[in-house]
Amino acid sequence: EPEVTQTPSHQVTQMGQEVILHCVPISNHLYFYWYRQILGQKVEFLVSFYNNEISEKSEIFDDQFSVERPDGSNFTLKIRSTKLEDSAMYFCASSDGGRAYNEQFFGPGTRLTVL
Amino acid sequence: DQQVKQNSPSLSVQEGRISILNCDYTNSMFDYFLWYKKYPAEGPTFLISISSIKDKNEDGRFTVFLNKSAKHLSLHIVPSQPGDSAVYFCAAKDRKIIFGKGTRLHILP
């Protein structure tokens, strides 16, 4: 069964450093998303991406964040200068945008710890 | 700003009985509502959705009911099984998906 994969599973970084979180969406999917979940809080939408551009972003997704689809399979989230409050689980998701438009498939997440 | 609210942080149900998870929302522009299930160390898994033009959708043991006038939806799981123990997120979609805080469901043997 196809699935969304994310690497690394856990990333530890120093405050102020740049991190790149990697995702491989399901191969025939066209819509890609990033979410985050701070410990004990709800899952929050960050950004959606379609046709090589951002289609929607939340107020959390400020200038320190960027997304990229560098090739036909990867979808990355870059945080330029990490802050302590960026520590969270980051989930990538994808959907095919067709009849199952609302069915987003989530990856297992990357736990980001900023020290 | 809690547009999607799950007021019960946890719920315990006997195996074989019905589990009812509740969710309230404030934005009348939501066009789809979804339920996700999450196990520890995994991402959320889509369970079932309902369009705002319907009031019920059923898929096997899972049924979602939507009451638009009350801005309320619920997920019924019948019969409840041990593998149903997880955190359940209610979510709603306008241009993006907004999640509730989740309800932890414990199925008791």
PDB file of C-alpha atoms in Angstrom:
ATOM      1  CA  GLU A   1       0.000   0.000   0.000  1.00  0.00           C
ATOM      2  CA  PRO A   2       1.471   3.387  -0.959  1.00  0.00           C
ATOM      3  CA  GLU A   3       2.396   5.649   1.924  1.00  0.00           C
ATOM      4  CA  VAL A   4       3.912   9.010   2.693  1.00  0.00           C
ATOM      5  CA  THR A   5       7.415   8.762   4.125  1.00  0.00           C
ATOM      6  CA  GLN A   6       9.323  11.360   6.134  1.00  0.00           C
ATOM      7  CA  THR A   7      12.978  11.683   7.098  1.00  0.00           C
ATOM      8  CA  PRO A   8      14.537  12.033   9.542  1.00  0.00           C
ATOM      9  CA  SER A   9      12.238  10.664  12.225  1.00  0.00           C
ATOM     10  CA  HIS A  10      13.918  12.898  14.807  1.00  0.00           C
ATOM     11  CA  GLN A  11      15.994  16.031  14.212  1.00  0.00           C
ATOM     12  CA  VAL A  12      17.845  17.864  16.965  1.00  0.00           C
ATOM     13  CA  THR A  13      19.246  21.301  16.194  1.00  0.00           C
ATOM     14  CA  GLN A  14      20.607  24.379  17.890  1.00  0.00           C
ATOM     15  CA  MET A  15      18.559  27.562  17.982  1.00  0.00           C
ATOM     16  CA  GLY A  16      19.334  29.730  14.976  1.00  0.00           C
ATOM     17  CA  GLN A  17      20.334  26.836  12.741  1.00  0.00           C
ATOM     18  CA  GLU A  18      18.606  25.931   9.493  1.00  0.00           C
ATOM     19  CA  VAL A  19      16.803  22.618   9.160  1.00  0.00           C
ATOM     20  CA  ILE A  20      15.291  20.854   6.192  1.00  0.00           C
ATOM     21  CA  LEU A  21      12.614  18.249   6.734  1.00  0.00           C
ATOM     22  CA  HIS A  22      12.095  15.744   3.972  1.00  0.00           C
ATOM     23  CA  CYS A  23       8.954  14.082   2.680  1.00  0.00           C
ATOM     24  CA  VAL A  24       8.209  11.697  -0.140  1.00  0.00           C
ATOM     25  CA  PRO A  25       4.479  11.969  -0.939  1.00  0.00           C
ATOM     26  CA  ILE A  26       2.462   9.206  -2.572  1.00  0.00           C
ATOM     27  CA  SER A  27       3.633   9.068  -6.158  1.00  0.00           C
ATOM     28  CA  ASN A  28       0.441   9.956  -8.057  1.00  0.00           C
ATOM     29  CA  HIS A  29      -0.646  12.669  -5.636  1.00  0.00           C
ATOM     30  CA  LEU A  30      -0.720  16.280  -6.739  1.00  0.00           C
ATOM     31  CA  TYR A  31      -1.432  18.194  -3.519  1.00  0.00           C
ATOM     32  CA  PHE A  32       1.079  18.406  -0.705  1.00  0.00           C
ATOM     33  CA  TYR A  33       0.829  19.761   2.812  1.00  0.00           C
ATOM     34  CA  TRP A  34       2.809  20.427   5.955  1.00  0.00           C
ATOM     35  CA  TYR A  35       1.309  20.436   9.436  1.00  0.00           C
ATOM     36  CA  ARG A  36       2.833  20.666  12.851  1.00  0.00           C
ATOM     37  CA  GLN A  37       1.786  19.532  16.310  1.00  0.00           C
ATOM     38  CA  ILE A  38       3.383  21.119  19.340  1.00  0.00           C
ATOM     39  CA  LEU A  39       3.434  18.667  22.241  1.00  0.00           C
ATOM     40  CA  GLY A  40       0.015  18.465  23.875  1.00  0.00           C
ATOM     41  CA  GLN A  41      -1.612  20.771  21.357  1.00  0.00           C
ATOM     42  CA  LYS A  42      -3.659  20.307  18.207  1.00  0.00           C
ATOM     43  CA  VAL A  43      -2.433  19.578  14.725  1.00  0.00           C
ATOM     44  CA  GLU A  44      -1.993  22.906  12.921  1.00  0.00           C
ATOM     45  CA  PHE A  45      -1.993  23.537   9.193  1.00  0.00           C
ATOM     46  CA  LEU A  46       1.141  25.236   7.872  1.00  0.00           C
ATOM     47  CA  VAL A  47       0.994  25.230   4.094  1.00  0.00           C
ATOM     48  CA  SER A  48      -0.468  23.560   1.017  1.00  0.00           C
ATOM     49  CA  PHE A  49       1.343  23.211  -2.309  1.00  0.00           C
ATOM     50  CA  TYR A  50       0.022  22.455  -5.756  1.00  0.00           C
ATOM     51  CA  ASN A  51       1.411  22.824  -9.247  1.00  0.00           C
ATOM     52  CA  ASN A  52       4.772  23.970  -7.905  1.00  0.00           C
ATOM     53  CA  GLU A  53       3.443  26.817  -5.865  1.00  0.00           C
ATOM     54  CA  ILE A  54       1.962  27.549  -2.481  1.00  0.00           C
ATOM     55  CA  SER A  55      -1.832  27.477  -2.682  1.00  0.00           C
ATOM     56  CA  GLU A  56      -2.585  28.310   0.945  1.00  0.00           C
ATOM     57  CA  LYS A  57      -0.575  29.130   4.048  1.00  0.00           C
ATOM     58  CA  SER A  58      -1.365  29.860   7.663  1.00  0.00           C
ATOM     59  CA  GLU A  59      -0.214  32.759   9.793  1.00  0.00           C
ATOM     60  CA  ILE A  60       2.351  30.420  11.346  1.00  0.00           C
ATOM     61  CA  PHE A  61       4.071  30.021   7.978  1.00  0.00           C
ATOM     62  CA  ASP A  62       6.114  33.217   8.079  1.00  0.00           C
ATOM     63  CA  ASP A  63       9.261  34.201   6.204  1.00  0.00           C
ATOM     64  CA  GLN A  64      11.450  31.763   8.091  1.00  0.00           C
ATOM     65  CA  PHE A  65       9.585  28.864   6.460  1.00  0.00           C
ATOM     66  CA  SER A  66       9.780  27.738   2.857  1.00  0.00           C
ATOM     67  CA  VAL A  67       8.722  24.685   0.883  1.00  0.00           C
ATOM     68  CA  GLU A  68      10.136  23.162  -2.225  1.00  0.00           C
ATOM     69  CA  ARG A  69       9.558  20.256  -4.542  1.00  0.00           C
ATOM     70  CA  PRO A  70      13.119  19.912  -5.840  1.00  0.00           C
ATOM     71  CA  ASP A  71      12.413  16.886  -8.012  1.00  0.00           C
ATOM     72  CA  GLY A  72       9.493  14.666  -8.958  1.00  0.00           C
ATOM     73  CA  SER A  73       9.353  12.822  -5.677  1.00  0.00           C
ATOM     74  CA  ASN A  74      10.505  14.956  -2.730  1.00  0.00           C
ATOM     75  CA  PHE A  75       8.718  17.727  -0.868  1.00  0.00           C
ATOM     76  CA  THR A  76      10.752  19.663   1.684  1.00  0.00           C
ATOM     77  CA  LEU A  77      10.077  22.109   4.485  1.00  0.00           C
ATOM     78  CA  LYS A  78      12.929  24.460   5.355  1.00  0.00           C
ATOM     79  CA  ILE A  79      13.107  26.462   8.556  1.00  0.00           C
ATOM     80  CA  ARG A  80      15.811  29.084   8.093  1.00  0.00           C
ATOM     81  CA  SER A  81      16.627  30.120  11.643  1.00  0.00           C
ATOM     82  CA  THR A  82      15.033  27.807  14.171  1.00  0.00           C
ATOM     83  CA  LYS A  83      13.565  29.050  17.416  1.00  0.00           C
ATOM     84  CA  LEU A  84      12.835  27.140  20.600  1.00  0.00           C
ATOM     85  CA  GLU A  85       9.111  27.356  19.856  1.00  0.00           C
ATOM     86  CA  ASP A  86       9.598  25.528  16.547  1.00  0.00           C
ATOM     87  CA  SER A  87      10.052  22.304  18.531  1.00  0.00           C
ATOM     88  CA  ALA A  88       7.157  20.102  17.404  1.00  0.00           C
ATOM     89  CA  MET A  89       6.140  17.103  15.328  1.00  0.00           C
ATOM     90  CA  TYR A  90       6.004  18.059  11.675  1.00  0.00           C
ATOM     91  CA  PHE A  91       3.679  16.033   9.481  1.00  0.00           C
ATOM     92  CA  CYS A  92       3.718  15.933   5.714  1.00  0.00           C
ATOM     93  CA  ALA A  93       0.550  14.908   3.872  1.00  0.00           C
ATOM     94  CA  SER A  94      -0.536  14.425   0.284  1.00  0.00           C
ATOM     95  CA  SER A  95      -3.772  13.955  -1.605  1.00  0.00           C
ATOM     96  CA  ASP A  96      -4.731  13.253  -5.180  1.00  0.00           C
ATOM     97  CA  GLY A  97      -7.178  16.131  -5.350  1.00  0.00           C
ATOM     98  CA  GLY A  98      -9.744  14.127  -7.208  1.00  0.00           C
ATOM     99  CA  ARG A  99     -12.747  12.356  -5.739  1.00  0.00           C
ATOM    100  CA  ALA A 100     -10.696  11.757  -2.606  1.00  0.00           C
ATOM    101  CA  TYR A 101      -9.787  15.422  -2.423  1.00  0.00           C
ATOM    102  CA  ASN A 102     -10.501  15.533   1.246  1.00  0.00           C
ATOM    103  CA  GLU A 103      -8.602  12.402   2.066  1.00  0.00           C
ATOM    104  CA  GLN A 104      -5.117  13.524   2.941  1.00  0.00           C
ATOM    105  CA  PHE A 105      -2.611  10.797   3.681  1.00  0.00           C
ATOM    106  CA  PHE A 106      -0.194  11.681   6.440  1.00  0.00           C
ATOM    107  CA  GLY A 107       3.376  10.604   6.969  1.00  0.00           C
ATOM    108  CA  PRO A 108       4.642   9.401  10.360  1.00  0.00           C
ATOM    109  CA  GLY A 109       6.119  12.775  11.200  1.00  0.00           C
ATOM    110  CA  THR A 110       9.508  14.255  12.039  1.00  0.00           C
ATOM    111  CA  ARG A 111      10.083  15.270  15.625  1.00  0.00           C
ATOM    112  CA  LEU A 112      12.071  18.521  15.642  1.00  0.00           C
ATOM    113  CA  THR A 113      13.816  19.464  18.859  1.00  0.00           C
ATOM    114  CA  VAL A 114      15.388  22.921  19.025  1.00  0.00           C
ATOM    115  CA  LEU A 115      17.892  23.404  21.849  1.00  0.00           C
TER     116      LEU A 115
ATOM    117  CA  ASP B   1      -9.317  30.878  18.056  1.00  0.00           C
ATOM    118  CA  GLN B   2     -10.960  27.470  18.328  1.00  0.00           C
ATOM    119  CA  GLN B   3     -13.052  27.035  15.226  1.00  0.00           C
ATOM    120  CA  VAL B   4     -13.213  23.273  15.825  1.00  0.00           C
ATOM    121  CA  LYS B   5     -13.773  22.120  19.379  1.00  0.00           C
ATOM    122  CA  GLN B   6     -13.591  18.712  20.938  1.00  0.00           C
ATOM    123  CA  ASN B   7     -14.634  19.278  24.518  1.00  0.00           C
ATOM    124  CA  SER B   8     -13.897  15.796  25.825  1.00  0.00           C
ATOM    125  CA  PRO B   9     -10.158  15.170  26.129  1.00  0.00           C
ATOM    126  CA  SER B  10     -10.758  11.489  26.823  1.00  0.00           C
ATOM    127  CA  LEU B  11     -13.442   8.821  26.701  1.00  0.00           C
ATOM    128  CA  SER B  12     -13.541   5.242  27.987  1.00  0.00           C
ATOM    129  CA  VAL B  13     -15.906   2.690  26.459  1.00  0.00           C
ATOM    130  CA  GLN B  14     -16.423  -1.010  27.052  1.00  0.00           C
ATOM    131  CA  GLU B  15     -15.440  -3.297  24.201  1.00  0.00           C
ATOM    132  CA  GLY B  16     -18.471  -4.146  22.071  1.00  0.00           C
ATOM    133  CA  ARG B  17     -20.378  -1.002  23.056  1.00  0.00           C
ATOM    134  CA  ILE B  18     -20.909   2.160  21.038  1.00  0.00           C
ATOM    135  CA  SER B  19     -18.301   4.931  21.157  1.00  0.00           C
ATOM    136  CA  ILE B  20     -19.620   8.424  20.470  1.00  0.00           C
ATOM    137  CA  LEU B  21     -17.135  11.205  19.881  1.00  0.00           C
ATOM    138  CA  ASN B  22     -18.417  14.751  19.636  1.00  0.00           C
ATOM    139  CA  CYS B  23     -17.241  17.866  17.879  1.00  0.00           C
ATOM    140  CA  ASP B  24     -18.540  21.434  17.616  1.00  0.00           C
ATOM    141  CA  TYR B  25     -17.579  24.099  15.112  1.00  0.00           C
ATOM    142  CA  THR B  26     -18.141  27.799  14.718  1.00  0.00           C
ATOM    143  CA  ASN B  27     -17.544  28.567  11.040  1.00  0.00           C
ATOM    144  CA  SER B  28     -20.627  28.034   8.872  1.00  0.00           C
ATOM    145  CA  MET B  29     -18.434  28.207   5.728  1.00  0.00           C
ATOM    146  CA  PHE B  30     -16.860  24.804   6.333  1.00  0.00           C
ATOM    147  CA  ASP B  31     -17.820  22.543   3.415  1.00  0.00           C
ATOM    148  CA  TYR B  32     -16.383  19.228   4.582  1.00  0.00           C
ATOM    149  CA  PHE B  33     -15.865  17.612   7.932  1.00  0.00           C
ATOM    150  CA  LEU B  34     -13.435  14.822   8.589  1.00  0.00           C
ATOM    151  CA  TRP B  35     -12.401  12.437  11.318  1.00  0.00           C
ATOM    152  CA  TYR B  36      -8.819  11.255  11.722  1.00  0.00           C
ATOM    153  CA  LYS B  37      -7.421   8.624  14.034  1.00  0.00           C
ATOM    154  CA  LYS B  38      -3.912   8.799  15.447  1.00  0.00           C
ATOM    155  CA  TYR B  39      -1.785   6.201  17.177  1.00  0.00           C
ATOM    156  CA  PRO B  40       1.357   7.214  19.090  1.00  0.00           C
ATOM    157  CA  ALA B  41       4.420   7.773  16.880  1.00  0.00           C
ATOM    158  CA  GLU B  42       2.289   7.744  13.724  1.00  0.00           C
ATOM    159  CA  GLY B  43       0.688  10.404  11.585  1.00  0.00           C
ATOM    160  CA  PRO B  44      -3.089  10.931  11.567  1.00  0.00           C
ATOM    161  CA  THR B  45      -5.043   8.409   9.485  1.00  0.00           C
ATOM    162  CA  PHE B  46      -8.162   9.475   7.629  1.00  0.00           C
ATOM    163  CA  LEU B  47     -11.272   7.655   8.820  1.00  0.00           C
ATOM    164  CA  ILE B  48     -14.397   9.162   7.340  1.00  0.00           C
ATOM    165  CA  SER B  49     -15.702  12.457   6.015  1.00  0.00           C
ATOM    166  CA  ILE B  50     -19.023  14.144   5.400  1.00  0.00           C
ATOM    167  CA  SER B  51     -20.035  16.926   3.080  1.00  0.00           C
ATOM    168  CA  SER B  52     -21.876  19.879   4.582  1.00  0.00           C
ATOM    169  CA  ILE B  53     -24.878  19.071   2.381  1.00  0.00           C
ATOM    170  CA  LYS B  54     -25.391  15.688   4.032  1.00  0.00           C
ATOM    171  CA  ASP B  55     -26.375  14.704   7.538  1.00  0.00           C
ATOM    172  CA  LYS B  56     -25.038  11.172   7.710  1.00  0.00           C
ATOM    173  CA  ASN B  57     -22.268   9.093   6.216  1.00  0.00           C
ATOM    174  CA  GLU B  58     -21.586   5.492   7.076  1.00  0.00           C
ATOM    175  CA  ASP B  59     -18.555   3.300   6.434  1.00  0.00           C
ATOM    176  CA  GLY B  60     -18.554  -0.068   8.123  1.00  0.00           C
ATOM    177  CA  ARG B  61     -18.431   0.380  11.872  1.00  0.00           C
ATOM    178  CA  PHE B  62     -18.012   4.152  11.545  1.00  0.00           C
ATOM    179  CA  THR B  63     -20.857   6.625  11.085  1.00  0.00           C
ATOM    180  CA  VAL B  64     -20.565  10.390  11.115  1.00  0.00           C
ATOM    181  CA  PHE B  65     -23.606  12.546  11.827  1.00  0.00           C
ATOM    182  CA  LEU B  66     -23.789  16.242  11.010  1.00  0.00           C
ATOM    183  CA  ASN B  67     -26.247  18.681  12.569  1.00  0.00           C
ATOM    184  CA  LYS B  68     -25.682  21.953  10.724  1.00  0.00           C
ATOM    185  CA  SER B  69     -28.194  23.961  12.702  1.00  0.00           C
ATOM    186  CA  ALA B  70     -26.368  23.048  15.911  1.00  0.00           C
ATOM    187  CA  LYS B  71     -22.924  23.209  14.245  1.00  0.00           C
ATOM    188  CA  HIS B  72     -22.252  19.795  15.709  1.00  0.00           C
ATOM    189  CA  LEU B  73     -20.950  16.524  14.392  1.00  0.00           C
ATOM    190  CA  SER B  74     -20.356  13.180  15.975  1.00  0.00           C
ATOM    191  CA  LEU B  75     -18.549   9.965  15.168  1.00  0.00           C
ATOM    192  CA  HIS B  76     -20.161   6.677  16.178  1.00  0.00           C
ATOM    193  CA  ILE B  77     -18.114   3.490  16.336  1.00  0.00           C
ATOM    194  CA  VAL B  78     -20.154   0.309  16.672  1.00  0.00           C
ATOM    195  CA  PRO B  79     -19.100  -2.105  17.999  1.00  0.00           C
ATOM    196  CA  SER B  80     -16.002  -0.711  19.651  1.00  0.00           C
ATOM    197  CA  GLN B  81     -12.892  -2.875  19.398  1.00  0.00           C
ATOM    198  CA  PRO B  82      -9.581  -2.779  21.292  1.00  0.00           C
ATOM    199  CA  GLY B  83      -7.771  -1.528  18.171  1.00  0.00           C
ATOM    200  CA  ASP B  84      -9.978   1.552  18.216  1.00  0.00           C
ATOM    201  CA  SER B  85      -8.030   2.889  21.196  1.00  0.00           C
ATOM    202  CA  ALA B  86      -6.355   6.005  19.799  1.00  0.00           C
ATOM    203  CA  VAL B  87      -6.684   9.776  19.631  1.00  0.00           C
ATOM    204  CA  TYR B  88      -9.496  10.920  17.342  1.00  0.00           C
ATOM    205  CA  PHE B  89      -9.323  14.301  15.667  1.00  0.00           C
ATOM    206  CA  CYS B  90     -12.303  16.100  14.277  1.00  0.00           C
ATOM    207  CA  ALA B  91     -11.377  18.419  11.399  1.00  0.00           C
ATOM    208  CA  ALA B  92     -13.163  20.860   9.141  1.00  0.00           C
ATOM    209  CA  LYS B  93     -12.251  22.264   5.768  1.00  0.00           C
ATOM    210  CA  ASP B  94     -12.776  25.598   4.076  1.00  0.00           C
ATOM    211  CA  ARG B  95      -9.608  26.509   2.177  1.00  0.00           C
ATOM    212  CA  LYS B  96      -7.510  24.508   4.612  1.00  0.00           C
ATOM    213  CA  ILE B  97      -8.118  21.817   7.195  1.00  0.00           C
ATOM    214  CA  ILE B  98      -8.534  22.923  10.787  1.00  0.00           C
ATOM    215  CA  PHE B  99      -8.180  20.288  13.470  1.00  0.00           C
ATOM    216  CA  GLY B 100      -9.689  20.007  16.907  1.00  0.00           C
ATOM    217  CA  LYS B 101      -7.517  19.153  19.894  1.00  0.00           C
ATOM    218  CA  GLY B 102      -8.495  15.500  19.825  1.00  0.00           C
ATOM    219  CA  THR B 103     -10.239  13.006  22.089  1.00  0.00           C
ATOM    220  CA  ARG B 104      -8.330  10.044  23.477  1.00  0.00           C
ATOM    221  CA  LEU B 105     -10.549   6.942  23.249  1.00  0.00           C
ATOM    222  CA  HIS B 106      -9.840   3.993  25.540  1.00  0.00           C
ATOM    223  CA  ILE B 107     -11.606   0.740  24.761  1.00  0.00           C
ATOM    224  CA  LEU B 108     -11.859  -1.301  27.924  1.00  0.00           C
ATOM    225  CA  PRO B 109     -11.740  -5.128  27.783  1.00  0.00           C
TER     226      PRO B 109
END
